Short mmCIF file of C-alpha atoms in Angstrom, two decimals:
data_model
loop_
_atom_site.label_atom_id
_atom_site.label_comp_id
_atom_site.label_asym_id
_atom_site.label_seq_id
_atom_site.Cartn_x
_atom_site.Cartn_y
_atom_site.Cartn_z
CA MET A 1 69.57 66.39 133.08
CA LYS A 2 68.01 69.65 131.91
CA LYS A 3 71.01 71.50 133.38
CA VAL A 4 73.43 69.39 131.36
CA VAL A 5 71.45 69.97 128.15
CA CYS A 6 71.26 73.74 128.81
CA ILE A 7 74.99 73.92 129.51
CA GLY A 8 75.68 71.89 126.36
CA ILE A 9 73.53 74.20 124.23
CA PHE A 10 75.21 77.25 125.78
CA LEU A 11 78.69 75.88 125.06
CA LEU A 12 77.75 74.95 121.49
CA SER A 13 76.32 78.42 120.84
CA PHE A 14 79.46 80.01 122.27
CA TYR A 15 81.59 77.71 120.12
CA GLY A 16 79.61 78.76 117.05
CA PHE A 17 80.05 82.43 117.94
CA SER A 18 83.80 82.04 118.40
CA GLN A 19 84.01 80.25 115.04
CA GLU A 20 82.15 83.15 113.42
CA THR A 21 84.50 85.65 115.03
CA SER A 22 87.48 83.59 113.93
CA SER A 23 86.16 83.54 110.36
CA PHE A 24 85.64 87.32 110.51
CA GLU A 25 89.18 87.84 111.78
CA THR A 26 90.63 85.46 109.17
CA LYS A 27 88.90 87.32 106.34
CA THR A 28 89.95 90.67 107.80
CA ILE A 29 93.58 89.59 108.00
CA GLU A 30 93.33 88.37 104.39
CA LEU A 31 92.17 91.85 103.40
CA ILE A 32 94.96 93.53 105.34
CA LYS A 33 97.62 91.28 103.83
CA MET A 34 96.16 91.83 100.38
CA THR A 35 96.14 95.62 100.66
CA SER A 36 99.02 96.30 103.06
CA GLY A 37 101.39 93.37 102.74
CA GLN A 38 103.25 94.67 99.70
CA GLN A 39 103.17 98.21 101.07
CA PHE A 40 104.83 96.90 104.21
CA GLU A 41 107.69 95.69 102.01
CA VAL A 42 108.05 99.20 100.51
CA ILE A 43 108.03 100.82 103.94
CA MET A 44 110.40 98.21 105.33
CA ASP A 45 112.99 98.70 102.57
CA PRO A 46 114.57 101.92 103.99
CA LEU A 47 114.82 100.24 107.42
CA VAL A 48 116.53 97.21 105.94
CA LYS A 49 119.06 99.42 104.15
CA MET A 50 120.14 100.89 107.52
CA VAL A 51 121.19 97.43 108.76
CA PRO A 52 124.67 96.17 107.82
CA GLU A 53 124.44 94.02 104.69
CA GLU A 54 125.58 90.84 106.43
CA ASN A 55 122.62 91.08 108.86
CA ARG A 56 119.90 92.14 106.41
CA GLU A 57 118.39 88.75 105.65
CA ASP A 58 118.05 87.86 109.35
CA PHE A 59 116.61 91.32 110.06
CA LYS A 60 114.07 90.98 107.23
CA LYS A 61 113.05 87.55 108.53
CA GLU A 62 112.46 88.91 112.04
CA LEU A 63 110.49 91.85 110.66
CA ARG A 64 108.30 89.51 108.61
CA ASP A 65 107.81 87.22 111.62
CA SER A 66 106.57 90.19 113.64
CA THR A 67 103.87 91.02 111.10
CA SER A 68 101.39 88.34 112.21
CA GLU A 69 100.90 90.12 115.53
CA LEU A 70 100.63 93.45 113.71
CA TYR A 71 98.03 92.02 111.31
CA SER A 72 95.96 90.68 114.22
CA GLN A 73 96.06 94.05 115.96
CA MET A 74 95.15 95.83 112.73
CA ALA A 75 92.30 93.34 112.22
CA GLU A 76 90.83 94.43 115.56
CA ILE A 77 90.72 98.02 114.30
CA TYR A 78 89.11 96.99 111.00
CA MET A 79 86.59 94.79 112.81
CA LYS A 80 85.52 97.72 115.00
CA ASN A 81 84.83 99.80 111.90
CA PHE A 82 83.52 97.26 109.38
CA THR A 83 81.02 94.44 109.61
CA GLU A 84 81.86 90.99 108.34
CA GLU A 85 79.55 91.68 105.38
CA ASP A 86 81.56 94.86 104.63
CA ILE A 87 84.80 92.88 104.67
CA ASP A 88 83.26 90.26 102.35
CA LYS A 89 82.25 92.95 99.86
CA ILE A 90 85.64 94.66 100.01
CA LEU A 91 87.37 91.31 99.44
CA GLU A 92 85.01 90.66 96.57
CA PHE A 93 86.14 93.93 94.97
CA TYR A 94 89.82 93.08 95.42
CA HIS A 95 89.24 89.78 93.60
CA THR A 96 87.98 91.62 90.49
CA PRO A 97 90.40 92.61 87.69
CA VAL A 98 90.41 96.29 88.74
CA GLY A 99 90.83 95.30 92.41
CA GLU A 100 93.76 93.05 91.51
CA LYS A 101 95.28 95.89 89.49
CA MET A 102 94.92 98.18 92.48
CA VAL A 103 96.66 95.70 94.76
CA ALA A 104 99.45 95.21 92.21
CA THR A 105 100.06 98.97 91.83
CA LEU A 106 99.77 99.93 95.52
CA PRO A 107 103.48 99.32 96.31
CA GLU A 108 104.61 101.74 93.58
CA ILE A 109 101.95 104.26 94.56
CA THR A 110 103.09 103.98 98.19
CA LYS A 111 106.74 104.44 97.23
CA GLU A 112 106.02 107.48 95.07
CA GLY A 113 103.68 108.88 97.72
CA MET A 114 106.37 108.56 100.40
CA GLU A 115 108.86 110.38 98.18
CA LEU A 116 106.32 113.11 97.46
CA GLY A 117 105.53 113.42 101.17
CA GLN A 118 109.21 113.78 102.03
CA ALA A 119 109.68 116.51 99.42
CA TRP A 120 106.55 118.31 100.68
CA GLY A 121 107.85 118.06 104.25
CA MET A 122 111.11 119.71 103.20
CA LYS A 123 109.14 122.59 101.65
CA LEU A 124 107.22 123.03 104.90
CA GLN A 125 110.35 123.58 106.99
CA PRO A 126 110.72 127.31 106.12
CA ILE A 127 107.00 127.87 106.80
CA MET A 128 107.26 126.11 110.15
CA ALA A 129 110.42 128.04 111.04
CA LYS A 130 108.59 131.30 110.33
CA TYR A 131 105.90 130.45 112.89
CA MET A 132 108.16 128.87 115.48
CA GLN A 133 109.77 132.19 116.39
#
């Protein structure tokens, strides 16, 4: 009987731990979607434009469907570097007016940053060519 009770307690504690981990992952994915979801759309746009127009909607749907796996993998990286308490505090910030403003402006900042990065990369080509010889 003691064995059954011990096994039961062990399983319940493991269940509680897995629930905690699941909660941590859920919150982490929420953070990633909040901060990267719209940026993903900005990054995805040039890819979508390369696909023939008649296939774009299906392509966009498949890309979006693939993001849940990406978010889970990204969550693992975040969870290695942040505690659940850290994630809670970061989420708390993003739910403030300035945090919401940041989330709302990130897509435009990302777009402009990508354009700036491309222009900078073009300027680097002569410098690289000089040292490649």
